[in-house]
PDB file of C-alpha atoms and ligand atoms in Angstrom:
ATOM      1  CA  MET A   1       0.000   0.000   0.000  1.00  0.00           C
ATOM      2  CA  ASN A   2       1.288   3.369  -1.032  1.00  0.00           C
ATOM      3  CA  THR A   3       0.884   5.518   2.096  1.00  0.00           C
ATOM      4  CA  LEU A   4       3.282   6.997   4.620  1.00  0.00           C
ATOM      5  CA  PHE A   5       1.242   6.390   7.733  1.00  0.00           C
ATOM      6  CA  ILE A   6      -2.496   6.015   7.123  1.00  0.00           C
ATOM      7  CA  GLY A   7      -3.356   2.336   7.547  1.00  0.00           C
ATOM      8  CA  GLN A   8       0.270   1.302   8.014  1.00  0.00           C
ATOM      9  CA  ASN A   9      -0.744   0.063  11.436  1.00  0.00           C
ATOM     10  CA  THR A  10      -3.988  -1.860  10.930  1.00  0.00           C
ATOM     11  CA  ILE A  11      -5.820  -3.854  13.561  1.00  0.00           C
ATOM     12  CA  ARG A  12      -7.986  -6.436  11.818  1.00  0.00           C
ATOM     13  CA  LEU A  13     -10.827  -7.841  13.901  1.00  0.00           C
ATOM     14  CA  LYS A  14     -13.159 -10.757  13.165  1.00  0.00           C
ATOM     15  CA  SER A  15     -16.095  -9.289  15.023  1.00  0.00           C
ATOM     16  CA  VAL A  16     -16.718  -6.228  17.180  1.00  0.00           C
ATOM     17  CA  ASP A  17     -19.690  -4.182  18.348  1.00  0.00           C
ATOM     18  CA  SER A  18     -18.433  -0.990  16.683  1.00  0.00           C
ATOM     19  CA  THR A  19     -14.991  -0.138  15.299  1.00  0.00           C
ATOM     20  CA  ASN A  20     -15.472   3.433  16.545  1.00  0.00           C
ATOM     21  CA  SER A  21     -16.088   2.219  20.094  1.00  0.00           C
ATOM     22  CA  TYR A  22     -13.087  -0.120  19.857  1.00  0.00           C
ATOM     23  CA  ALA A  23     -10.833   2.654  18.509  1.00  0.00           C
ATOM     24  CA  SER A  24     -11.961   5.067  21.246  1.00  0.00           C
ATOM     25  CA  GLU A  25     -11.247   2.429  23.864  1.00  0.00           C
ATOM     26  CA  ILE A  26      -7.699   1.689  22.674  1.00  0.00           C
ATOM     27  CA  LEU A  27      -7.027   5.422  22.486  1.00  0.00           C
ATOM     28  CA  ARG A  28      -7.950   5.718  26.146  1.00  0.00           C
ATOM     29  CA  GLN A  29      -5.685   2.840  27.122  1.00  0.00           C
ATOM     30  CA  ASN A  30      -2.511   3.081  25.023  1.00  0.00           C
ATOM     31  CA  ALA A  31      -0.353   5.222  22.842  1.00  0.00           C
ATOM     32  CA  VAL A  32      -1.624   4.442  19.366  1.00  0.00           C
ATOM     33  CA  PRO A  33       0.350   5.450  16.248  1.00  0.00           C
ATOM     34  CA  ASP A  34      -1.073   8.245  14.108  1.00  0.00           C
ATOM     35  CA  GLY A  35      -2.974   6.737  11.175  1.00  0.00           C
ATOM     36  CA  THR A  36      -3.880   3.490  12.953  1.00  0.00           C
ATOM     37  CA  MET A  37      -6.856   1.773  11.356  1.00  0.00           C
ATOM     38  CA  VAL A  38      -9.249  -0.631  13.043  1.00  0.00           C
ATOM     39  CA  SER A  39     -11.247  -2.770  10.637  1.00  0.00           C
ATOM     40  CA  THR A  40     -13.613  -5.648  11.178  1.00  0.00           C
ATOM     41  CA  GLU A  41     -15.223  -8.461   9.209  1.00  0.00           C
ATOM     42  CA  GLU A  42     -18.399  -8.266  11.267  1.00  0.00           C
ATOM     43  CA  GLN A  43     -19.840  -5.286  13.134  1.00  0.00           C
ATOM     44  CA  THR A  44     -22.686  -6.196  15.450  1.00  0.00           C
ATOM     45  CA  MET A  45     -23.754  -2.727  16.659  1.00  0.00           C
ATOM     46  CA  GLY A  46     -22.555  -0.281  14.012  1.00  0.00           C
ATOM     47  CA  ARG A  47     -23.372   3.269  14.975  1.00  0.00           C
ATOM     48  CA  GLY A  48     -24.507   6.268  12.936  1.00  0.00           C
ATOM     49  CA  GLN A  49     -25.107   9.852  14.077  1.00  0.00           C
ATOM     50  CA  ARG A  50     -27.258  10.595  17.123  1.00  0.00           C
ATOM     51  CA  GLY A  51     -28.196   7.034  18.026  1.00  0.00           C
ATOM     52  CA  ASN A  52     -28.826   5.806  14.476  1.00  0.00           C
ATOM     53  CA  SER A  53     -27.600   2.331  13.617  1.00  0.00           C
ATOM     54  CA  TRP A  54     -25.452   1.185  10.698  1.00  0.00           C
ATOM     55  CA  GLU A  55     -26.301  -2.029   8.872  1.00  0.00           C
ATOM     56  CA  SER A  56     -23.526  -4.161   7.418  1.00  0.00           C
ATOM     57  CA  GLU A  57     -23.574  -7.847   6.480  1.00  0.00           C
ATOM     58  CA  PRO A  58     -20.442  -9.708   7.660  1.00  0.00           C
ATOM     59  CA  ASN A  59     -17.579  -9.976   5.137  1.00  0.00           C
ATOM     60  CA  CYS A  60     -19.431  -7.882   2.565  1.00  0.00           C
ATOM     61  CA  ASN A  61     -18.480  -4.297   3.291  1.00  0.00           C
ATOM     62  CA  LEU A  62     -15.907  -1.999   4.799  1.00  0.00           C
ATOM     63  CA  ALA A  63     -16.477  -1.086   8.422  1.00  0.00           C
ATOM     64  CA  LEU A  64     -13.459   0.649   9.861  1.00  0.00           C
ATOM     65  CA  SER A  65     -12.183   3.498  11.988  1.00  0.00           C
ATOM     66  CA  LEU A  66      -9.120   5.634  11.482  1.00  0.00           C
ATOM     67  CA  ILE A  67      -7.291   7.242  14.404  1.00  0.00           C
ATOM     68  CA  LEU A  68      -5.620  10.596  13.704  1.00  0.00           C
ATOM     69  CA  TYR A  69      -4.150  13.358  15.857  1.00  0.00           C
ATOM     70  CA  PRO A  70      -5.090  16.582  14.060  1.00  0.00           C
ATOM     71  CA  ARG A  71      -3.743  18.696  16.920  1.00  0.00           C
ATOM     72  CA  PHE A  72      -2.817  21.464  14.478  1.00  0.00           C
ATOM     73  CA  LEU A  73      -6.542  22.195  13.935  1.00  0.00           C
ATOM     74  CA  LYS A  74      -8.497  24.709  15.983  1.00  0.00           C
ATOM     75  CA  THR A  75     -11.616  23.228  17.564  1.00  0.00           C
ATOM     76  CA  ASP A  76     -13.594  25.743  15.480  1.00  0.00           C
ATOM     77  CA  ASP A  77     -12.248  24.030  12.369  1.00  0.00           C
ATOM     78  CA  GLN A  78     -13.377  20.491  13.240  1.00  0.00           C
ATOM     79  CA  PHE A  79     -15.702  20.397  10.274  1.00  0.00           C
ATOM     80  CA  LEU A  80     -12.642  20.158   8.005  1.00  0.00           C
ATOM     81  CA  ILE A  81     -12.164  16.599   9.263  1.00  0.00           C
ATOM     82  CA  THR A  82     -15.632  15.766   7.958  1.00  0.00           C
ATOM     83  CA  GLN A  83     -14.813  17.534   4.714  1.00  0.00           C
ATOM     84  CA  PHE A  84     -11.508  15.859   3.908  1.00  0.00           C
ATOM     85  CA  THR A  85     -12.872  12.418   4.834  1.00  0.00           C
ATOM     86  CA  SER A  86     -15.982  12.886   2.679  1.00  0.00           C
ATOM     87  CA  LEU A  87     -13.812  13.945  -0.253  1.00  0.00           C
ATOM     88  CA  ALA A  88     -11.582  10.880   0.048  1.00  0.00           C
ATOM     89  CA  VAL A  89     -14.532   8.485   0.271  1.00  0.00           C
ATOM     90  CA  ALA A  90     -16.318  10.228  -2.620  1.00  0.00           C
ATOM     91  CA  ASP A  91     -13.196   9.972  -4.797  1.00  0.00           C
ATOM     92  CA  LEU A  92     -12.814   6.302  -3.930  1.00  0.00           C
ATOM     93  CA  MET A  93     -16.431   5.648  -4.891  1.00  0.00           C
ATOM     94  CA  ALA A  94     -16.020   7.537  -8.161  1.00  0.00           C
ATOM     95  CA  GLU A  95     -12.979   5.390  -8.902  1.00  0.00           C
ATOM     96  CA  LEU A  96     -14.853   2.148  -8.195  1.00  0.00           C
ATOM     97  CA  LEU A  97     -17.918   3.298 -10.115  1.00  0.00           C
ATOM     98  CA  SER A  98     -16.131   4.759 -13.065  1.00  0.00           C
ATOM     99  CA  GLY A  99     -19.284   4.426 -15.212  1.00  0.00           C
ATOM    100  CA  SER A 100     -21.352   6.533 -12.804  1.00  0.00           C
ATOM    101  CA  ALA A 101     -18.571   8.660 -11.325  1.00  0.00           C
ATOM    102  CA  GLU A 102     -20.330  11.961 -11.972  1.00  0.00           C
ATOM    103  CA  GLN A 103     -23.300  10.768  -9.909  1.00  0.00           C
ATOM    104  CA  VAL A 104     -21.193  10.458  -6.752  1.00  0.00           C
ATOM    105  CA  LYS A 105     -21.993  13.336  -4.398  1.00  0.00           C
ATOM    106  CA  ILE A 106     -21.504  14.311  -0.776  1.00  0.00           C
ATOM    107  CA  LYS A 107     -24.834  14.745   0.942  1.00  0.00           C
ATOM    108  CA  TRP A 108     -24.295  17.302   3.679  1.00  0.00           C
ATOM    109  CA  PRO A 109     -22.749  16.828   6.105  1.00  0.00           C
ATOM    110  CA  ASN A 110     -21.056  13.508   5.390  1.00  0.00           C
ATOM    111  CA  ASP A 111     -23.066  10.912   3.555  1.00  0.00           C
ATOM    112  CA  ILE A 112     -21.833   9.657   0.224  1.00  0.00           C
ATOM    113  CA  TYR A 113     -24.550   9.289  -2.364  1.00  0.00           C
ATOM    114  CA  VAL A 114     -24.764   7.824  -5.839  1.00  0.00           C
ATOM    115  CA  GLY A 115     -27.737   9.491  -7.457  1.00  0.00           C
ATOM    116  CA  ASP A 116     -30.326   9.568  -4.661  1.00  0.00           C
ATOM    117  CA  ARG A 117     -29.029   6.531  -2.767  1.00  0.00           C
ATOM    118  CA  LYS A 118     -26.545   6.227   0.071  1.00  0.00           C
ATOM    119  CA  ILE A 119     -23.437   4.149  -0.502  1.00  0.00           C
ATOM    120  CA  ALA A 120     -21.278   5.215   2.457  1.00  0.00           C
ATOM    121  CA  GLY A 121     -21.591   6.864   5.849  1.00  0.00           C
ATOM    122  CA  ILE A 122     -19.098   8.573   8.127  1.00  0.00           C
ATOM    123  CA  LEU A 123     -19.126   8.986  11.900  1.00  0.00           C
ATOM    124  CA  ILE A 124     -16.455  11.281  13.339  1.00  0.00           C
ATOM    125  CA  GLU A 125     -15.834  11.410  17.069  1.00  0.00           C
ATOM    126  CA  ASN A 126     -13.328  14.014  18.225  1.00  0.00           C
ATOM    127  CA  PHE A 127     -11.613  13.990  21.598  1.00  0.00           C
ATOM    128  CA  ILE A 128     -11.122  17.513  22.892  1.00  0.00           C
ATOM    129  CA  ARG A 129      -8.687  18.287  25.703  1.00  0.00           C
ATOM    130  CA  ASP A 130      -7.951  21.791  27.000  1.00  0.00           C
ATOM    131  CA  GLN A 131      -9.923  23.255  24.115  1.00  0.00           C
ATOM    132  CA  GLN A 132      -7.720  21.447  21.579  1.00  0.00           C
ATOM    133  CA  ILE A 133      -8.384  18.478  19.391  1.00  0.00           C
ATOM    134  CA  HIS A 134      -6.469  15.663  21.012  1.00  0.00           C
ATOM    135  CA  ALA A 135      -7.505  12.836  18.684  1.00  0.00           C
ATOM    136  CA  SER A 136     -10.081  12.034  16.079  1.00  0.00           C
ATOM    137  CA  VAL A 137     -11.775   8.705  15.452  1.00  0.00           C
ATOM    138  CA  ILE A 138     -13.073   8.631  11.894  1.00  0.00           C
ATOM    139  CA  GLY A 139     -15.556   5.805  11.345  1.00  0.00           C
ATOM    140  CA  ILE A 140     -16.287   4.876   7.749  1.00  0.00           C
ATOM    141  CA  GLY A 141     -18.849   2.366   6.482  1.00  0.00           C
ATOM    142  CA  ILE A 142     -18.858   1.604   2.757  1.00  0.00           C
ATOM    143  CA  ASN A 143     -21.367  -0.691   1.061  1.00  0.00           C
ATOM    144  CA  VAL A 144     -19.236  -2.807  -1.228  1.00  0.00           C
ATOM    145  CA  ASN A 145     -20.607  -6.302  -1.923  1.00  0.00           C
ATOM    146  CA  GLN A 146     -23.880  -6.407   0.032  1.00  0.00           C
ATOM    147  CA  GLN A 147     -26.855  -6.918  -2.296  1.00  0.00           C
ATOM    148  CA  GLN A 148     -29.844  -6.424  -0.020  1.00  0.00           C
ATOM    149  CA  PHE A 149     -30.408  -4.102   2.913  1.00  0.00           C
ATOM    150  CA  ARG A 150     -32.992  -4.876   5.545  1.00  0.00           C
ATOM    151  CA  GLN A 151     -33.113  -1.693   7.588  1.00  0.00           C
ATOM    152  CA  ALA A 152     -31.900   0.848   5.093  1.00  0.00           C
ATOM    153  CA  PRO A 153     -34.231   1.068   2.084  1.00  0.00           C
ATOM    154  CA  ASN A 154     -32.212   3.893   0.557  1.00  0.00           C
ATOM    155  CA  ALA A 155     -28.919   1.985   0.608  1.00  0.00           C
ATOM    156  CA  VAL A 156     -26.957   0.972  -2.457  1.00  0.00           C
ATOM    157  CA  SER A 157     -23.639  -0.838  -2.844  1.00  0.00           C
ATOM    158  CA  VAL A 158     -20.858  -0.930  -5.388  1.00  0.00           C
ATOM    159  CA  ARG A 159     -21.952  -4.416  -6.409  1.00  0.00           C
ATOM    160  CA  MET A 160     -25.594  -3.383  -6.874  1.00  0.00           C
ATOM    161  CA  ILE A 161     -24.412  -0.757  -9.355  1.00  0.00           C
ATOM    162  CA  THR A 162     -21.623  -2.552 -11.206  1.00  0.00           C
ATOM    163  CA  GLY A 163     -22.791  -6.161 -10.817  1.00  0.00           C
ATOM    164  CA  GLN A 164     -19.211  -7.037  -9.852  1.00  0.00           C
ATOM    165  CA  GLU A 165     -17.759  -8.249  -6.598  1.00  0.00           C
ATOM    166  CA  SER A 166     -14.797  -6.243  -5.253  1.00  0.00           C
ATOM    167  CA  ASP A 167     -11.861  -7.417  -3.188  1.00  0.00           C
ATOM    168  CA  LEU A 168     -12.342  -5.795   0.217  1.00  0.00           C
ATOM    169  CA  ARG A 169      -8.654  -5.713   1.087  1.00  0.00           C
ATOM    170  CA  SER A 170      -7.819  -3.744  -2.087  1.00  0.00           C
ATOM    171  CA  VAL A 171     -10.708  -1.335  -1.549  1.00  0.00           C
ATOM    172  CA  GLN A 172      -9.486  -0.692   1.993  1.00  0.00           C
ATOM    173  CA  GLU A 173      -5.974   0.013   0.720  1.00  0.00           C
ATOM    174  CA  ARG A 174      -7.260   2.398  -1.931  1.00  0.00           C
ATOM    175  CA  LEU A 175      -9.283   4.171   0.746  1.00  0.00           C
ATOM    176  CA  CYS A 176      -6.071   4.791   2.712  1.00  0.00           C
ATOM    177  CA  GLU A 177      -4.409   6.047  -0.438  1.00  0.00           C
ATOM    178  CA  TRP A 178      -7.229   8.536  -1.003  1.00  0.00           C
ATOM    179  CA  LEU A 179      -7.377   9.658   2.611  1.00  0.00           C
ATOM    180  CA  GLU A 180      -3.707  10.434   3.062  1.00  0.00           C
ATOM    181  CA  PRO A 181      -3.219  13.179   0.443  1.00  0.00           C
ATOM    182  CA  TYR A 182      -6.378  14.955   1.627  1.00  0.00           C
ATOM    183  CA  TYR A 183      -5.193  14.783   5.227  1.00  0.00           C
ATOM    184  CA  LEU A 184      -1.798  16.143   4.184  1.00  0.00           C
ATOM    185  CA  GLN A 185      -3.600  18.994   2.389  1.00  0.00           C
ATOM    186  CA  LEU A 186      -5.371  19.766   5.630  1.00  0.00           C
ATOM    187  CA  LYS A 187      -2.116  19.603   7.582  1.00  0.00           C
ATOM    188  CA  ALA A 188      -0.503  21.954   5.074  1.00  0.00           C
ATOM    189  CA  GLY A 189      -3.252  24.485   5.794  1.00  0.00           C
ATOM    190  CA  GLN A 190      -4.945  24.283   2.393  1.00  0.00           C
ATOM    191  CA  LEU A 191      -8.293  24.847   4.003  1.00  0.00           C
ATOM    192  CA  GLU A 192      -9.863  26.882   1.212  1.00  0.00           C
ATOM    193  CA  LYS A 193      -8.993  24.231  -1.334  1.00  0.00           C
ATOM    194  CA  ILE A 194     -10.660  21.523   0.745  1.00  0.00           C
ATOM    195  CA  ASN A 195     -13.732  23.663   1.334  1.00  0.00           C
ATOM    196  CA  ALA A 196     -14.056  24.553  -2.359  1.00  0.00           C
ATOM    197  CA  ASN A 197     -13.663  20.931  -3.409  1.00  0.00           C
ATOM    198  CA  TYR A 198     -16.275  19.851  -0.841  1.00  0.00           C
ATOM    199  CA  LEU A 199     -18.779  22.456  -2.065  1.00  0.00           C
ATOM    200  CA  GLU A 200     -18.227  21.404  -5.640  1.00  0.00           C
ATOM    201  CA  LYS A 201     -19.213  17.818  -4.814  1.00  0.00           C
ATOM    202  CA  LEU A 202     -22.196  18.717  -2.631  1.00  0.00           C
ATOM    203  CA  TYR A 203     -25.463  16.894  -3.382  1.00  0.00           C
ATOM    204  CA  ARG A 204     -28.248  19.221  -4.547  1.00  0.00           C
ATOM    205  CA  ARG A 205     -26.097  22.330  -4.368  1.00  0.00           C
ATOM    206  CA  GLU A 206     -27.719  25.332  -5.996  1.00  0.00           C
ATOM    207  CA  GLU A 207     -30.829  23.340  -6.907  1.00  0.00           C
ATOM    208  CA  ARG A 208     -34.218  24.336  -5.543  1.00  0.00           C
ATOM    209  CA  HIS A 209     -35.678  21.525  -3.380  1.00  0.00           C
ATOM    210  CA  LEU A 210     -38.082  20.926  -0.545  1.00  0.00           C
ATOM    211  CA  PHE A 211     -36.662  20.956   3.012  1.00  0.00           C
ATOM    212  CA  TYR A 212     -38.256  20.294   6.381  1.00  0.00           C
ATOM    213  CA  ALA A 213     -37.423  22.256   9.526  1.00  0.00           C
ATOM    214  CA  GLY A 214     -39.513  21.179  12.519  1.00  0.00           C
ATOM    215  CA  GLU A 215     -43.153  21.578  11.472  1.00  0.00           C
ATOM    216  CA  ASN A 216     -42.332  23.717   8.437  1.00  0.00           C
ATOM    217  CA  SER A 217     -41.525  22.740   4.924  1.00  0.00           C
ATOM    218  CA  PHE A 218     -40.165  25.150   2.359  1.00  0.00           C
ATOM    219  CA  GLN A 219     -38.352  25.363  -0.952  1.00  0.00           C
ATOM    220  CA  ALA A 220     -34.740  26.452  -0.830  1.00  0.00           C
ATOM    221  CA  ALA A 221     -31.392  25.948  -2.508  1.00  0.00           C
ATOM    222  CA  ILE A 222     -28.147  24.971  -0.802  1.00  0.00           C
ATOM    223  CA  CYS A 223     -25.760  27.865  -1.281  1.00  0.00           C
ATOM    224  CA  GLY A 224     -22.914  26.945   1.055  1.00  0.00           C
ATOM    225  CA  VAL A 225     -21.687  25.554   4.361  1.00  0.00           C
ATOM    226  CA  SER A 226     -20.413  27.691   7.250  1.00  0.00           C
ATOM    227  CA  ARG A 227     -17.028  27.224   8.913  1.00  0.00           C
ATOM    228  CA  GLN A 228     -18.788  25.379  11.747  1.00  0.00           C
ATOM    229  CA  GLY A 229     -20.385  23.069   9.196  1.00  0.00           C
ATOM    230  CA  LYS A 230     -23.903  24.505   9.192  1.00  0.00           C
ATOM    231  CA  LEU A 231     -25.887  24.162   5.990  1.00  0.00           C
ATOM    232  CA  GLN A 232     -26.644  27.501   4.331  1.00  0.00           C
ATOM    233  CA  LEU A 233     -29.915  27.633   2.435  1.00  0.00           C
ATOM    234  CA  GLN A 234     -31.153  30.409   0.228  1.00  0.00           C
ATOM    235  CA  LEU A 235     -34.893  30.813   0.641  1.00  0.00           C
ATOM    236  CA  ASP A 236     -37.276  31.990  -2.048  1.00  0.00           C
ATOM    237  CA  ASP A 237     -37.310  35.542  -0.606  1.00  0.00           C
ATOM    238  CA  GLY A 238     -33.549  35.723  -1.218  1.00  0.00           C
ATOM    239  CA  SER A 239     -32.530  35.490   2.451  1.00  0.00           C
ATOM    240  CA  VAL A 240     -29.919  32.950   3.600  1.00  0.00           C
ATOM    241  CA  LYS A 241     -30.469  30.843   6.711  1.00  0.00           C
ATOM    242  CA  GLU A 242     -28.137  28.411   8.484  1.00  0.00           C
ATOM    243  CA  PHE A 243     -29.198  25.048   9.893  1.00  0.00           C
ATOM    244  CA  ASP A 244     -27.445  22.348  11.855  1.00  0.00           C
ATOM    245  CA  LEU A 245     -28.052  18.622  11.508  1.00  0.00           C
ATOM    246  CA  LYS A 246     -30.846  18.512  14.087  1.00  0.00           C
ATOM    247  CA  GLU A 247     -32.717  21.399  12.505  1.00  0.00           C
ATOM    248  CA  ILE A 248     -33.161  20.380   8.885  1.00  0.00           C
ATOM    249  CA  ARG A 249     -34.261  17.418   6.784  1.00  0.00           C
ATOM    250  CA  PHE A 250     -34.001  16.861   3.049  1.00  0.00           C
ATOM    251  CA  SER A 251     -37.151  15.811   1.199  1.00  0.00           C
TER     252      SER A 251
HETATM  253  C1  BT5 B   1     -23.892   7.418   9.223  1.00  0.00           C
HETATM  254  O1  BT5 B   1     -24.802   7.816  10.152  1.00  0.00           O
HETATM  255  O2  BT5 B   1     -24.092   7.373   8.038  1.00  0.00           O
HETATM  256  C2  BT5 B   1     -22.555   6.998   9.829  1.00  0.00           C
HETATM  257  C3  BT5 B   1     -22.273   5.539   9.598  1.00  0.00           C
HETATM  258  C4  BT5 B   1     -20.883   5.186  10.063  1.00  0.00           C
HETATM  259  C5  BT5 B   1     -20.679   3.707  10.057  1.00  0.00           C
HETATM  260  C6  BT5 B   1     -19.257   3.361  10.393  1.00  0.00           C
HETATM  261  S1  BT5 B   1     -18.945   1.675  10.162  1.00  0.00           S
HETATM  262  C7  BT5 B   1     -17.446   1.764  11.018  1.00  0.00           C
HETATM  263  C8  BT5 B   1     -17.643   2.753  12.146  1.00  0.00           C
HETATM  264  N1  BT5 B   1     -18.069   2.105  13.364  1.00  0.00           N
HETATM  265  C9  BT5 B   1     -19.312   2.465  13.707  1.00  0.00           C
HETATM  266  O3  BT5 B   1     -19.937   2.025  14.692  1.00  0.00           O
HETATM  267  N2  BT5 B   1     -19.808   3.341  12.812  1.00  0.00           N
HETATM  268  C10 BT5 B   1     -18.826   3.666  11.812  1.00  0.00           C
HETATM  269  P1  BT5 B   1     -26.192   8.512   9.820  1.00  0.00           P
HETATM  270  O4  BT5 B   1     -25.962   9.682   8.916  1.00  0.00           O
HETATM  271  O5  BT5 B   1     -26.834   8.749  11.130  1.00  0.00           O
HETATM  272  O6  BT5 B   1     -26.958   7.432   8.983  1.00  0.00           O
HETATM  273  C11 BT5 B   1     -27.499   6.319   9.561  1.00  0.00           C
HETATM  274  C12 BT5 B   1     -28.761   5.991   8.781  1.00  0.00           C
HETATM  275  O7  BT5 B   1     -28.393   5.504   7.486  1.00  0.00           O
HETATM  276  C13 BT5 B   1     -29.587   4.900   9.421  1.00  0.00           C
HETATM  277  O8  BT5 B   1     -30.528   5.443  10.292  1.00  0.00           O
HETATM  278  C14 BT5 B   1     -30.245   4.221   8.198  1.00  0.00           C
HETATM  279  O9  BT5 B   1     -31.375   4.955   7.793  1.00  0.00           O
HETATM  280  C15 BT5 B   1     -29.218   4.414   7.122  1.00  0.00           C
HETATM  281  N3  BT5 B   1     -28.345   3.240   6.984  1.00  0.00           N
HETATM  282  C16 BT5 B   1     -28.014   2.283   7.891  1.00  0.00           C
HETATM  283  N4  BT5 B   1     -27.156   1.403   7.376  1.00  0.00           N
HETATM  284  C17 BT5 B   1     -26.933   1.803   6.103  1.00  0.00           C
HETATM  285  C18 BT5 B   1     -26.132   1.306   5.047  1.00  0.00           C
HETATM  286  N5  BT5 B   1     -25.362   0.236   5.184  1.00  0.00           N
HETATM  287  N6  BT5 B   1     -26.137   1.995   3.872  1.00  0.00           N
HETATM  288  C19 BT5 B   1     -26.899   3.095   3.699  1.00  0.00           C
HETATM  289  N7  BT5 B   1     -27.679   3.614   4.651  1.00  0.00           N
HETATM  290  C20 BT5 B   1     -27.689   2.984   5.846  1.00  0.00           C
END
């Protein structure tokens, strides 16, 4: 694998409740090298955002967590971790789905979509100490060879699109090879470049669609994302409003 540090230390598990929980636990207990990856064949209690669950059939998909120490980042800039990870996963998907590469989009904040279906999800858990980012656990689930989803009707996998089975080990290595240059961009302070690239790949950007906020529904167009990662929507009266994940739903 062609990386300097991402995935060079990989812990491969047969079965675990959640690779993010496992990674957080080893971080608490030991000194873990930067770029350590925890992957598993079976994940019994995969987690999504805010108590959601993540479905993954054993030996079919990637379920892994990457441990990084982005201590150079201000806590205010945490959203850049979401951004660089989403870009790497989106590029990997475009590579695997070369025929439908232009349909691969990042659905704010960090789902990877092909057309209107979700092919990968990301769960980032940052450890803050003394108002600094101490460590980041980046959980990534990618639907590779699974052909049917029980709990997630909107899910799609690489195999469902291409009809071909992929070698999980190679996909995992390519993921590391996509992640590392984006992380190095972040480390080099190329924040604007990352942000611009993220906005360019954003699902439904600058298209008028229906959104739900609490009891209300309204038409709006995504016009940007704030530094804190809030979604910026332009309403029909021309005003721009910001929403966080809890406040807004896509139609
Ligand atoms: C996510 O949450 O999309 C983050 C998923 C992160 C999973 C990885 S796997 C390795 C690591 N260890 C963990 O425990 N987690 C991470 P969220 O945006 O909340 O989306 C979750 C929702 O997506 C669920 O409520 C379902 O509706 C749907 N879903 C569940 N499994 C799915 C799948 N395999 N493909 C597509 N959608 C799915």
